Short mmCIF file of C-alpha atoms in Angstrom, two decimals:
data_model
loop_
_atom_site.label_atom_id
_atom_site.label_comp_id
_atom_site.label_asym_id
_atom_site.label_seq_id
_atom_site.Cartn_x
_atom_site.Cartn_y
_atom_site.Cartn_z
CA MET A 226 33.58 -48.82 -5.16
CA SER A 227 29.93 -49.28 -6.21
CA PHE A 228 27.48 -46.39 -5.95
CA PHE A 229 25.84 -47.90 -2.92
CA GLU A 230 29.19 -48.38 -1.05
CA LEU A 231 30.04 -44.84 -1.82
CA LEU A 232 26.57 -43.59 -0.75
CA GLN A 233 26.99 -45.73 2.46
CA GLU A 234 30.39 -44.14 3.06
CA SER A 235 29.46 -40.60 2.28
CA LEU A 236 26.00 -40.20 3.60
CA PRO A 237 27.00 -39.92 7.35
CA LEU A 238 29.40 -37.16 6.57
CA LEU A 239 27.08 -35.41 4.06
CA LEU A 240 24.21 -35.46 6.71
CA GLN A 241 26.61 -34.03 9.32
CA GLY A 242 27.32 -31.32 6.87
CA LEU A 243 23.77 -30.72 6.13
CA GLY A 244 23.11 -30.53 9.80
CA LEU A 245 25.60 -27.64 10.03
CA THR A 246 24.08 -25.96 6.85
CA LEU A 247 20.53 -26.09 8.49
CA TRP A 248 21.91 -24.74 11.79
CA LEU A 249 23.74 -22.07 10.23
CA ALA A 250 20.79 -21.08 7.89
CA PHE A 251 18.37 -21.17 10.81
CA ILE A 252 20.16 -18.97 13.16
CA SER A 253 21.07 -16.56 10.43
CA LEU A 254 17.48 -16.34 9.16
CA VAL A 255 16.05 -15.69 12.73
CA ILE A 256 18.48 -12.82 12.96
CA ALA A 257 17.92 -11.78 9.39
CA MET A 258 14.20 -11.65 9.99
CA ILE A 259 14.40 -9.51 12.96
CA LEU A 260 17.07 -7.35 11.34
CA GLY A 261 15.08 -7.19 8.14
CA ILE A 262 11.92 -5.85 10.01
CA LEU A 263 13.87 -3.27 11.92
CA ALA A 264 15.76 -2.14 8.84
CA SER A 265 12.48 -1.83 6.80
CA LEU A 266 10.93 0.24 9.65
CA ALA A 267 14.04 2.32 9.62
CA GLY A 268 13.55 2.76 5.73
CA LEU A 269 9.98 3.99 6.40
CA SER A 270 10.79 6.15 9.33
CA LYS A 271 10.08 9.83 9.09
CA HIS A 272 13.53 10.50 10.41
CA ALA A 273 15.83 11.22 7.40
CA PRO A 274 18.95 9.76 9.17
CA LEU A 275 17.24 6.45 9.76
CA ARG A 276 16.21 6.40 6.16
CA ALA A 277 19.73 7.08 4.89
CA LEU A 278 21.06 4.35 7.19
CA ASN A 279 18.79 1.81 5.80
CA SER A 280 19.61 3.06 2.19
CA ALA A 281 23.39 2.55 2.83
CA PHE A 282 22.91 -0.82 4.38
CA VAL A 283 20.84 -2.11 1.51
CA ALA A 284 23.05 -0.64 -1.20
CA ILE A 285 26.15 -2.24 0.51
CA ILE A 286 24.58 -5.65 0.77
CA ARG A 287 23.03 -5.54 -2.61
CA GLY A 288 26.25 -4.10 -4.21
CA THR A 289 28.81 -6.57 -3.04
CA PRO A 290 28.99 -10.34 -3.39
CA LEU A 291 28.30 -12.45 -0.44
CA LEU A 292 31.67 -14.13 -0.96
CA VAL A 293 33.33 -10.81 -0.35
CA GLN A 294 31.25 -10.03 2.54
CA ALA A 295 32.19 -13.27 4.14
CA TYR A 296 35.88 -12.86 3.72
CA PHE A 297 35.82 -9.26 4.86
CA ILE A 298 34.04 -10.11 8.10
CA TYR A 299 36.24 -13.32 8.72
CA PHE A 300 39.53 -12.09 7.69
CA GLY A 301 39.23 -8.36 7.27
CA ILE A 302 37.38 -7.27 10.36
CA THR A 303 39.05 -9.81 12.68
CA GLY A 304 42.50 -8.86 11.23
CA VAL A 305 42.00 -5.07 11.80
CA LEU A 306 40.46 -5.28 15.34
CA GLY A 307 42.70 -8.24 16.35
CA ILE A 308 39.77 -10.24 17.58
CA ARG A 309 39.28 -13.99 17.23
CA MET A 310 35.94 -15.17 15.67
CA SER A 311 35.07 -18.77 14.82
CA ALA A 312 34.16 -19.61 11.24
CA PHE A 313 30.54 -20.25 12.34
CA THR A 314 30.15 -16.81 14.10
CA ALA A 315 31.52 -15.09 11.08
CA GLY A 316 29.24 -17.21 8.77
CA VAL A 317 26.26 -16.28 10.82
CA ILE A 318 27.08 -12.61 10.67
CA ALA A 319 27.84 -12.59 6.95
CA LEU A 320 24.48 -14.50 6.14
CA SER A 321 22.24 -12.57 8.53
CA LEU A 322 23.58 -9.21 7.34
CA ASN A 323 23.18 -10.19 3.71
CA ALA A 324 19.55 -11.90 3.99
CA GLY A 325 18.70 -8.99 6.39
CA GLY A 326 19.40 -6.44 3.67
CA TYR A 327 17.33 -8.22 1.16
CA LEU A 328 14.48 -9.08 3.67
CA SER A 329 14.30 -5.40 4.53
CA GLU A 330 13.50 -4.37 1.06
CA ILE A 331 10.85 -7.30 0.85
CA PHE A 332 9.34 -5.98 4.17
CA ARG A 333 9.31 -2.52 3.07
CA GLY A 334 7.50 -3.34 -0.13
CA GLY A 335 4.93 -5.50 1.96
CA ILE A 336 4.26 -2.53 4.47
CA GLN A 337 3.77 -0.06 1.65
CA ALA A 338 1.41 -2.57 -0.03
CA VAL A 339 -1.01 -2.45 2.90
CA ASP A 340 -4.10 -0.22 2.31
CA PRO A 341 -3.43 3.23 3.71
CA GLY A 342 -7.02 3.04 4.98
CA GLN A 343 -5.84 0.50 7.49
CA ASN A 344 -3.55 2.89 9.08
CA GLU A 345 -6.12 5.51 9.05
CA ALA A 346 -8.78 3.29 10.79
CA ALA A 347 -6.43 2.26 13.46
CA ARG A 348 -5.23 5.75 14.19
CA SER A 349 -8.63 7.19 14.28
CA LEU A 350 -9.35 4.59 16.79
CA GLY A 351 -6.67 6.15 19.06
CA LEU A 352 -3.97 3.41 18.53
CA SER A 353 -0.43 4.82 18.40
CA ARG A 354 1.93 4.69 15.53
CA GLY A 355 3.65 1.75 17.16
CA GLN A 356 0.36 -0.23 18.05
CA THR A 357 -0.88 0.40 14.70
CA MET A 358 2.33 -1.07 13.01
CA ARG A 359 2.48 -4.15 15.44
CA ARG A 360 -1.17 -5.13 15.41
CA ILE A 361 -2.60 -3.83 12.20
CA ILE A 362 -0.06 -3.17 9.53
CA LEU A 363 2.83 -5.74 10.09
CA PRO A 364 0.38 -8.90 10.36
CA GLN A 365 -1.01 -7.88 6.91
CA ALA A 366 2.30 -6.87 5.41
CA ILE A 367 3.84 -10.28 6.41
CA ARG A 368 0.93 -12.13 4.68
CA ILE A 369 1.67 -10.25 1.52
CA CYS A 370 5.43 -10.87 1.93
CA ILE A 371 5.32 -14.70 2.49
CA PRO A 372 6.26 -15.72 -1.12
CA SER A 373 9.08 -13.43 -1.40
CA VAL A 374 10.36 -14.17 2.17
CA VAL A 375 10.23 -17.91 1.38
CA ASN A 376 12.03 -17.07 -1.55
CA GLN A 377 14.71 -15.46 0.43
CA TRP A 378 14.93 -18.38 2.98
CA CYS A 379 15.59 -20.72 -0.23
CA ILE A 380 18.43 -18.45 -1.29
CA THR A 381 19.99 -18.11 2.16
CA ILE A 382 19.78 -21.90 2.77
CA LYS A 383 21.71 -22.38 -0.46
CA ASP A 384 24.04 -19.28 0.17
CA THR A 385 25.40 -21.23 3.21
CA SER A 386 27.49 -23.01 0.59
CA ILE A 387 29.42 -19.93 -0.07
CA ILE A 388 30.53 -19.92 3.63
CA CYS A 389 32.54 -23.04 3.14
CA VAL A 390 35.29 -20.69 1.77
CA ILE A 391 35.87 -19.59 5.29
CA GLY A 392 36.63 -23.19 6.41
CA LEU A 393 33.16 -24.21 7.73
CA ALA A 394 32.44 -28.07 7.23
CA GLU A 395 28.90 -27.62 6.03
CA LEU A 396 27.30 -29.79 3.20
CA VAL A 397 29.30 -28.55 0.12
CA ARG A 398 32.62 -28.64 2.00
CA GLN A 399 32.00 -32.13 3.07
CA GLY A 400 31.06 -33.11 -0.39
CA SER A 401 34.34 -31.75 -1.89
CA GLN A 402 36.29 -33.46 0.94
CA ILE A 403 34.71 -36.74 -0.08
CA ILE A 404 35.52 -36.06 -3.54
CA ALA A 405 39.14 -35.41 -2.79
CA ARG A 406 39.29 -38.61 -1.16
CA THR A 407 37.20 -40.87 -3.55
CA TYR A 408 37.53 -38.90 -6.77
CA ARG A 409 33.78 -39.52 -7.61
CA PRO A 410 32.59 -35.86 -8.29
CA PHE A 411 29.84 -37.02 -10.56
CA GLU A 412 27.93 -39.05 -7.87
CA VAL A 413 28.95 -37.02 -4.95
CA TRP A 414 27.51 -33.74 -6.25
CA ILE A 415 24.48 -35.43 -7.32
CA MET A 416 24.07 -36.52 -3.58
CA VAL A 417 24.73 -32.92 -2.30
CA GLY A 418 22.33 -31.46 -4.84
CA VAL A 419 19.72 -33.92 -3.95
CA LEU A 420 19.99 -33.04 -0.29
CA PHE A 421 19.65 -29.30 -0.88
CA PHE A 422 16.78 -30.04 -3.17
CA ILE A 423 14.91 -32.16 -0.63
CA VAL A 424 15.23 -29.37 2.03
CA ILE A 425 14.08 -26.67 -0.11
CA TRP A 426 11.30 -28.67 -1.54
CA LEU A 427 10.02 -29.52 2.13
CA LEU A 428 10.33 -25.82 2.98
CA THR A 429 8.41 -24.77 -0.05
CA LEU A 430 5.56 -27.33 0.72
CA LEU A 431 5.41 -26.13 4.28
CA ALA A 432 5.21 -22.47 2.89
CA ARG A 433 2.51 -23.22 0.80
CA ILE A 434 0.38 -24.69 3.54
CA VAL A 435 1.02 -21.80 5.81
CA GLU A 436 0.22 -19.41 2.93
CA ARG A 437 -3.08 -20.99 2.40
CA LYS A 438 -3.84 -21.09 6.12
CA VAL A 439 -3.42 -17.29 6.72
CA SER A 440 -4.60 -15.96 3.31
CA LEU A 441 -7.27 -13.09 3.70
CA GLY A 442 -8.68 -13.58 0.17
CA MET B 13 -17.80 26.10 24.51
CA ALA B 14 -18.88 24.02 21.51
CA LYS B 15 -18.02 20.42 21.25
CA VAL B 16 -16.09 21.10 18.04
CA GLU B 17 -14.63 24.69 17.11
CA ILE B 18 -13.06 25.18 13.82
CA ARG B 19 -11.35 28.37 13.10
CA ASP B 20 -10.16 29.76 9.65
CA LEU B 21 -9.06 26.10 8.58
CA HIS B 22 -6.92 25.99 5.54
CA LYS B 23 -5.51 23.01 3.77
CA SER B 24 -3.25 22.59 0.72
CA PHE B 25 -2.04 19.67 -1.01
CA GLY B 26 1.05 21.14 -2.90
CA ASP B 27 -0.31 23.99 -4.99
CA ASN B 28 -3.88 22.83 -4.69
CA GLU B 29 -5.61 24.85 -2.04
CA VAL B 30 -8.49 22.41 -0.81
CA LEU B 31 -9.87 24.20 2.12
CA ARG B 32 -9.86 28.05 1.91
CA GLY B 33 -10.94 29.19 5.38
CA ILE B 34 -13.63 27.31 7.11
CA ASN B 35 -15.27 28.56 10.36
CA CYS B 36 -17.64 26.40 12.08
CA ASN B 37 -18.74 25.09 15.52
CA ILE B 38 -20.62 21.69 16.13
CA GLU B 39 -22.48 21.74 19.35
CA ALA B 40 -22.76 18.58 21.69
CA GLY B 41 -25.58 16.31 20.53
CA GLU B 42 -26.09 18.06 17.11
CA VAL B 43 -26.08 16.13 13.84
CA VAL B 44 -24.40 18.20 10.95
CA CYS B 45 -24.52 16.99 7.38
CA ILE B 46 -22.05 18.24 4.89
CA ILE B 47 -22.87 18.32 1.38
CA GLY B 48 -21.36 19.64 -1.82
CA PRO B 49 -19.89 18.64 -5.22
CA SER B 50 -17.20 16.24 -5.32
CA GLY B 51 -13.58 17.67 -5.04
CA SER B 52 -15.25 20.52 -2.86
CA GLY B 53 -13.16 19.76 0.24
CA LYS B 54 -15.85 17.98 2.29
CA SER B 55 -13.84 14.88 3.18
CA THR B 56 -10.63 16.83 3.76
CA PHE B 57 -12.63 19.11 6.03
CA LEU B 58 -13.94 16.01 7.95
CA ARG B 59 -10.58 14.34 8.00
CA CYS B 60 -8.85 17.50 9.64
CA ILE B 61 -11.15 17.25 12.50
CA ASN B 62 -9.35 14.12 13.94
CA CYS B 63 -6.14 15.27 12.34
CA LEU B 64 -5.87 12.29 9.58
CA GLU B 65 -5.10 15.42 7.50
CA GLU B 66 -2.90 18.12 9.10
CA PRO B 67 -4.26 21.57 8.53
CA THR B 68 -1.97 24.01 6.62
CA SER B 69 -3.23 26.79 8.98
CA GLY B 70 -6.21 27.47 11.32
CA THR B 71 -7.08 25.64 14.54
CA ILE B 72 -9.48 22.96 15.41
CA THR B 73 -10.41 22.14 19.09
CA VAL B 74 -12.46 19.26 20.09
CA ASP B 75 -13.79 19.35 23.78
CA GLY B 76 -11.28 22.11 24.18
CA HIS B 77 -8.27 20.06 23.05
CA VAL B 78 -6.29 21.69 20.16
CA MET B 79 -5.99 18.91 17.57
CA ASP B 80 -2.48 18.67 16.34
CA ALA B 81 -0.90 15.57 14.90
CA ASN B 82 2.33 16.20 16.61
CA SER B 83 0.68 16.61 20.00
CA PRO B 84 1.96 13.80 22.50
CA ASP B 85 -1.86 13.40 23.55
CA ILE B 86 -3.26 13.08 19.93
CA ASP B 87 -3.91 9.30 20.38
CA SER B 88 -6.01 9.84 23.44
CA TYR B 89 -7.92 12.72 21.82
CA ARG B 90 -8.68 10.50 18.99
CA GLU B 91 -10.02 7.75 21.24
CA ASP B 92 -12.97 10.11 21.73
CA ILE B 93 -13.64 10.73 18.20
CA GLY B 94 -15.10 7.85 16.07
CA MET B 95 -14.52 7.63 12.30
CA VAL B 96 -16.51 5.71 9.66
CA PHE B 97 -14.87 5.38 6.28
CA GLN B 98 -16.31 5.12 2.73
CA GLN B 99 -14.28 1.88 2.17
CA PHE B 100 -15.17 0.45 5.73
CA ASN B 101 -11.36 -0.19 6.44
CA LEU B 102 -12.17 -3.10 8.62
CA PHE B 103 -9.09 -5.12 9.75
CA PRO B 104 -9.07 -8.28 7.46
CA HIS B 105 -6.87 -10.41 9.60
CA LEU B 106 -9.10 -9.91 12.53
CA SER B 107 -12.57 -11.39 13.31
CA VAL B 108 -15.54 -9.11 13.56
CA MET B 109 -15.37 -9.32 17.36
CA ASP B 110 -11.60 -8.72 17.37
CA ASN B 111 -11.93 -5.63 15.18
CA ILE B 112 -14.43 -4.35 17.68
CA THR B 113 -12.30 -5.30 20.93
CA ILE B 114 -8.87 -4.40 19.74
CA ALA B 115 -9.17 -0.57 20.46
CA PRO B 116 -10.74 -0.95 23.94
CA THR B 117 -8.36 -3.60 25.15
CA MET B 118 -5.28 -1.76 23.86
CA ARG B 119 -6.27 1.74 24.64
CA LYS B 120 -8.47 1.57 27.68
CA LYS B 121 -6.90 -1.52 29.09
CA MET B 122 -10.32 -3.01 29.33
CA ASP B 123 -10.20 -6.86 29.97
CA MET B 124 -11.17 -9.20 27.26
CA ALA B 125 -14.31 -10.54 28.82
CA GLN B 126 -15.57 -6.88 29.26
CA ALA B 127 -14.62 -5.91 25.94
CA THR B 128 -16.31 -9.04 24.46
CA GLU B 129 -19.49 -8.15 26.44
CA LEU B 130 -19.38 -4.74 25.05
CA GLY B 131 -18.72 -6.01 21.58
CA ARG B 132 -21.86 -8.40 21.76
CA LYS B 133 -23.88 -5.32 22.92
CA LEU B 134 -22.73 -3.40 20.02
CA LEU B 135 -23.09 -5.96 17.45
CA ALA B 136 -26.66 -6.43 18.61
CA SER B 137 -27.35 -2.87 18.31
CA VAL B 138 -26.26 -2.92 14.59
CA GLY B 139 -28.19 -6.36 14.12
CA LEU B 140 -25.11 -8.49 13.59
CA GLU B 141 -24.91 -10.60 16.87
CA GLU B 142 -24.43 -13.75 14.71
CA LYS B 143 -21.36 -12.38 12.90
CA ALA B 144 -18.98 -12.09 15.92
CA ASP B 145 -16.76 -14.74 14.70
CA ALA B 146 -16.96 -14.01 11.01
CA PHE B 147 -14.11 -12.48 9.12
CA PRO B 148 -14.53 -9.26 7.17
CA ARG B 149 -14.28 -10.99 3.85
CA SER B 150 -17.34 -13.00 4.42
CA LEU B 151 -19.63 -9.88 4.95
CA SER B 152 -21.63 -7.80 2.43
CA GLY B 153 -20.89 -4.33 2.21
CA GLY B 154 -23.66 -3.11 4.36
CA GLN B 155 -22.76 -5.69 7.10
CA LYS B 156 -19.08 -4.43 6.96
CA GLN B 157 -20.13 -0.82 7.26
CA ARG B 158 -22.38 -1.67 10.30
CA VAL B 159 -19.44 -3.60 11.84
CA ALA B 160 -17.24 -0.47 11.20
CA ILE B 161 -19.75 1.66 13.09
CA ALA B 162 -19.72 -0.76 15.99
CA ARG B 163 -15.98 -0.79 16.04
CA ALA B 164 -15.95 3.15 16.27
CA LEU B 165 -18.59 3.13 18.98
CA ALA B 166 -16.61 0.59 21.26
CA MET B 167 -14.22 3.49 22.23
CA GLN B 168 -17.46 5.21 23.44
CA PRO B 169 -16.67 8.34 21.63
CA GLY B 170 -18.37 11.56 22.17
CA LEU B 171 -18.34 12.49 18.47
CA MET B 172 -18.76 10.52 15.39
CA LEU B 173 -17.34 11.40 11.89
CA PHE B 174 -18.80 9.85 8.81
CA ASP B 175 -17.08 9.96 5.53
CA GLU B 176 -19.48 9.20 2.85
CA PRO B 177 -20.47 6.00 4.80
CA THR B 178 -22.92 4.79 2.03
CA SER B 179 -21.12 5.73 -1.16
CA ALA B 180 -19.44 2.34 -1.67
CA LEU B 181 -22.63 0.34 -0.92
CA ASP B 182 -24.91 -1.39 -3.34
CA PRO B 183 -28.22 0.66 -3.37
CA GLU B 184 -30.06 -2.12 -1.52
CA MET B 185 -27.63 -1.97 1.43
CA VAL B 186 -27.80 1.83 1.96
CA GLY B 187 -30.93 1.59 4.03
CA GLU B 188 -29.49 -0.73 6.73
CA VAL B 189 -26.67 1.54 7.36
CA LEU B 190 -28.62 4.77 7.41
CA ASP B 191 -31.02 3.13 9.86
CA VAL B 192 -28.10 2.48 12.23
CA MET B 193 -27.02 6.08 11.86
CA ARG B 194 -30.60 7.32 12.52
CA HIS B 195 -30.60 5.38 15.84
CA LEU B 196 -27.40 6.91 16.81
CA ALA B 197 -28.65 10.39 15.99
CA ARG B 198 -31.75 9.71 18.03
CA ASP B 199 -29.68 8.65 21.06
CA GLY B 200 -28.00 12.08 21.17
CA MET B 201 -24.71 11.26 19.39
CA THR B 202 -22.88 14.23 18.06
CA MET B 203 -22.29 13.51 14.34
CA ALA B 204 -20.62 15.11 11.38
CA ILE B 205 -21.59 13.32 8.25
CA VAL B 206 -20.44 13.88 4.74
CA THR B 207 -23.01 12.42 2.58
CA HIS B 208 -24.66 12.39 -0.92
CA GLU B 209 -27.97 10.85 0.69
CA MET B 210 -29.99 14.04 0.55
CA GLY B 211 -33.12 12.30 1.82
CA PHE B 212 -31.25 11.30 4.94
CA ALA B 213 -29.67 14.75 5.41
CA LYS B 214 -33.17 16.19 5.19
CA SER B 215 -34.68 13.86 7.83
CA VAL B 216 -31.79 13.60 10.31
CA ALA B 217 -29.58 16.62 10.22
CA ASP B 218 -30.05 19.56 12.67
CA ARG B 219 -27.94 21.64 10.32
CA VAL B 220 -26.65 21.23 6.79
CA LEU B 221 -23.41 22.77 5.44
CA PHE B 222 -22.80 23.19 1.72
CA ILE B 223 -19.26 23.28 0.97
CA ASP B 224 -18.06 24.51 -2.41
CA GLU B 225 -14.50 25.23 -3.60
CA GLY B 226 -13.03 25.16 -0.02
CA ILE B 227 -15.53 27.15 1.74
CA ILE B 228 -18.83 26.80 3.59
CA ALA B 229 -21.02 28.44 0.77
CA GLU B 230 -24.06 28.26 2.77
CA GLU B 231 -25.42 26.57 6.07
CA GLY B 232 -28.72 26.30 7.65
CA THR B 233 -31.42 23.97 8.88
CA PRO B 234 -32.30 21.24 6.26
CA ASP B 235 -35.50 23.11 5.50
CA GLN B 236 -33.69 26.32 4.70
CA ILE B 237 -31.11 24.62 2.56
CA PHE B 238 -33.28 22.16 0.61
CA SER B 239 -36.46 24.26 0.23
CA ASN B 240 -35.10 27.65 0.16
CA PRO B 241 -31.46 27.78 -0.70
CA GLN B 242 -30.01 31.47 -0.98
CA ASN B 243 -26.74 30.77 -2.68
CA PRO B 244 -27.06 30.10 -6.40
CA ARG B 245 -24.29 27.62 -6.30
CA THR B 246 -26.43 25.69 -3.55
CA LYS B 247 -29.47 25.92 -5.85
CA SER B 248 -27.55 24.51 -9.01
CA PHE B 249 -25.81 21.72 -6.89
CA LEU B 250 -29.31 20.72 -5.45
CA ASP B 251 -30.85 20.82 -8.90
CA LYS B 252 -28.28 18.48 -10.18
CA VAL B 253 -28.37 15.93 -7.43
CA LEU B 254 -32.08 15.96 -6.96
CA GLU B 255 -33.15 15.51 -10.40
CA ALA B 256 -30.88 12.51 -10.84
#
């Protein structure tokens, strides 16, 4: 089979896998962003129990491999609780918790990097803590965080490949199935790699445009 | 009842006792300038008035309300106390107009058209009408500080606090900011101003407080303080700043 025949045969399946990869990454990252912001606020709260909760969450996420987290959620939790969960749901839970943990630290750093004078000016005008956070601190913190957040998005998009271990037919799993049939690992892994590369490259390009648009410098 | 009443105000940062028992009233319509060596506690004193710093002990009342950072009403008390900072602290992600309208629209539920109208009036009063759509980064220091004053005035406060408003400015921009403050004083605003501008204090203040080592070491009319200081520490401080 020539390379082009192989490409022709593989591409539809690989694109199908890519679609699932992107969908998985997208849903997980939307949840992870919300989780990350809430967790970072908990980490900066004046209430000690909330701070402790955030520290424990971040420590567990950082301290264990994503592979173990995914296995634990898909096989461990479903086994003990006797519930059924689709591999996709388990994948979303694992990825969003994982990315959420890292994003919470990124947001916490960003919030703390905003000049304390901004908080003082807003509070002196009568804005409440919550109003100050929403309208003054977070918009600036998120701008500071953009490079690190995009970095985490790239990592999470690629981390979807780990979710193939629980049987989700995303890009990497599609690739290995094609290889099992055709025994052409060299070409197929290049195709898989190139597809990931293009997605990440486009995302980075977009991020750079956004960054320039919203820059305050 | 005075506009501001301060009783036995103490404030410590760790072991460092910055304010060591301050008693003072500010009457409605009065312009009080606070002078003193750096590190004497002047800014801390000012920041206690709107509870940006929480006093270690003592009480502060503004319009009869006890200022307490944990009071559920602290935000509404602060609405009535404008503050201007040395570093301006404009919101860099908002246009000049949005800097001014954000508080009235969020806190007083003023509609946008009304707030914008108010914003235009205030910008005109500080001479910056044409900067409504500009962002803070494009303004000079003096312009930033005038916008910051307009922003504070947008809440129509009954009391304005100025924390060294001209100390971060290039010398040629000091005058334009002091002019705006002079107008405010003339219009009857109650003002407490921490400043190193002795000429301004002399001409605008109704009363001058000299704070040294955390207490009011001397107070009086500008004439008394600048021409005939009684406390040797006031004398030596004025000798130093006036010869410079």
